[in-house]
C-alpha positions as a printed Julia matrix, in Angstrom:
130×3 Matrix{Float64}:
   0.1   -0.5    -0.04
   1.34   3.34   -1.05
   1.19   6.29    1.17
   1.85   9.87    0.83
   5.76   9.47    2.16
   6.03   7.62   -0.87
   5.84  10.33   -3.06
   7.67  13.27   -0.64
  10.88  14.86   -3.08
  11.14  15.34   -6.37
  10.39  14.04   -9.66
  11.29  14.7   -12.57
   7.8   15.1   -14.91
   7.35  14.6   -18.7
   3.72  14.86  -19.83
   2.09  14.15  -23.69
  -1.16  16.41  -24.01
  -3.38  15.15  -26.71
  -6.04  17.05  -27.79
  -9.59  16.26  -29.49
  -8.84  18.34  -32.59
  -5.44  16.36  -33.38
  -2.84  19.43  -31.75
  -0.85  18.21  -29.36
   1.42  20.11  -26.64
   4.18  18.63  -24.03
   5.51  19.63  -20.68
   9.29  19.26  -19.42
   9.58  20.21  -15.31
   9.87  18.72  -12.0
   7.34  17.96   -9.39
   7.65  18.25   -6.07
   6.45  16.97   -2.93
   7.02  18.43    0.81
   5.63  18.44    4.02
   2.97  21.28    4.3
   1.45  20.61    8.1
  -0.85  18.07    8.0
  -0.09  17.08    4.51
   1.42  18.11    1.47
   2.11  20.18   -1.2
   3.3   19.24   -4.66
   4.48  21.94   -6.8
   4.32  21.38  -10.69
   7.17  23.77  -12.4
   8.63  23.47  -16.03
   7.73  24.5   -19.82
   4.79  24.24  -21.92
   5.81  22.7   -25.33
   3.25  24.11  -27.83
   3.93  24.62  -31.99
   3.87  28.38  -30.81
   6.55  28.23  -28.63
   7.79  27.45  -24.83
   5.97  29.06  -21.73
   6.37  28.35  -18.32
   4.01  26.88  -16.62
   2.99  26.16  -12.94
   0.63  24.21  -10.47
   0.23  23.63   -6.94
  -2.0   20.76   -5.46
  -1.99  19.77   -1.66
  -1.94  16.21   -0.72
  -3.81  14.82    2.35
  -2.27  11.72    4.54
  -4.97   9.52    2.66
  -3.84  10.53   -0.6
  -6.78  13.1    -1.43
  -5.59  15.77   -3.79
  -7.18  19.0    -3.86
  -6.55  22.03   -5.55
  -4.38  24.95   -4.2
  -7.33  26.97   -2.92
  -8.77  23.75   -0.73
 -11.1   22.32   -3.28
 -11.36  18.45   -3.72
 -10.0   16.88   -6.69
  -9.78  13.21   -6.25
  -8.27  10.78   -4.08
  -5.59   8.87   -5.93
  -5.59   4.74   -5.11
  -3.04   3.69   -3.11
  -2.61   0.6    -5.32
  -2.79   2.32   -8.85
  -6.31   2.46  -10.52
  -8.88   5.0   -11.75
 -10.24   8.08   -9.93
 -12.51  10.59  -11.63
 -13.49  14.17  -11.03
 -16.7   16.16  -12.45
 -16.25  19.84  -13.34
 -19.46  20.83  -14.77
 -19.28  20.43  -17.55
 -16.64  17.87  -18.14
 -15.61  14.69  -16.69
 -12.05  14.08  -15.68
 -10.89  10.49  -15.38
  -7.6    9.55  -14.34
  -5.53   6.03  -14.13
  -2.89   5.6   -12.07
  -0.46   2.96  -13.0
   2.74   2.3   -10.0
   3.8   -1.21  -11.52
   7.47   0.04  -12.15
   7.93   2.02   -8.86
   9.58   4.59   -8.27
   8.79   5.36  -11.67
   4.89   5.8   -12.32
   2.31   7.54  -14.59
  -1.27   9.25  -14.17
  -3.53   8.85  -17.63
  -5.96  11.65  -17.54
  -8.8   11.69  -20.16
 -10.92  14.53  -20.31
 -14.34  14.65  -22.24
 -17.28  17.41  -22.3
 -18.42  20.51  -23.75
 -15.61  22.49  -23.2
 -12.96  20.37  -23.13
 -11.41  16.9   -24.97
  -7.96  15.81  -24.39
  -5.67  12.81  -23.24
  -2.89  14.04  -20.75
  -0.15  11.1   -19.69
   2.05  11.95  -17.43
   5.48  10.13  -16.8
   7.2   10.64  -13.01
  10.53   9.48  -12.11
  13.07  10.16   -9.11
  15.7   12.69  -10.03
């Protein structure tokens, strides 16, 4: 069973994004989990690579001991299954589904499929120590 302690520290993060219209993007950067009160803060920082150029991108999430992930403002996002598997988030009017894969730990992935009237994309994030 994977707990919050397993995620703490620095990870290399590579992300491929494929939009429903056929366009694509990449993200290259780092994700760092650090203790903060009763849980941890995950900070992602790097470059979003689009056909138009490279842009600085950052995002923060709050993680609880129970692997509940919240947005930076405290709103509930989803709960990571400790053994890997499916989680979901409804953000009206779009559905967010994620599959966590931990079989090759400490290399792991999160594969998102987002669909609805406003958004349509698939995103594969690969995390590796270092």
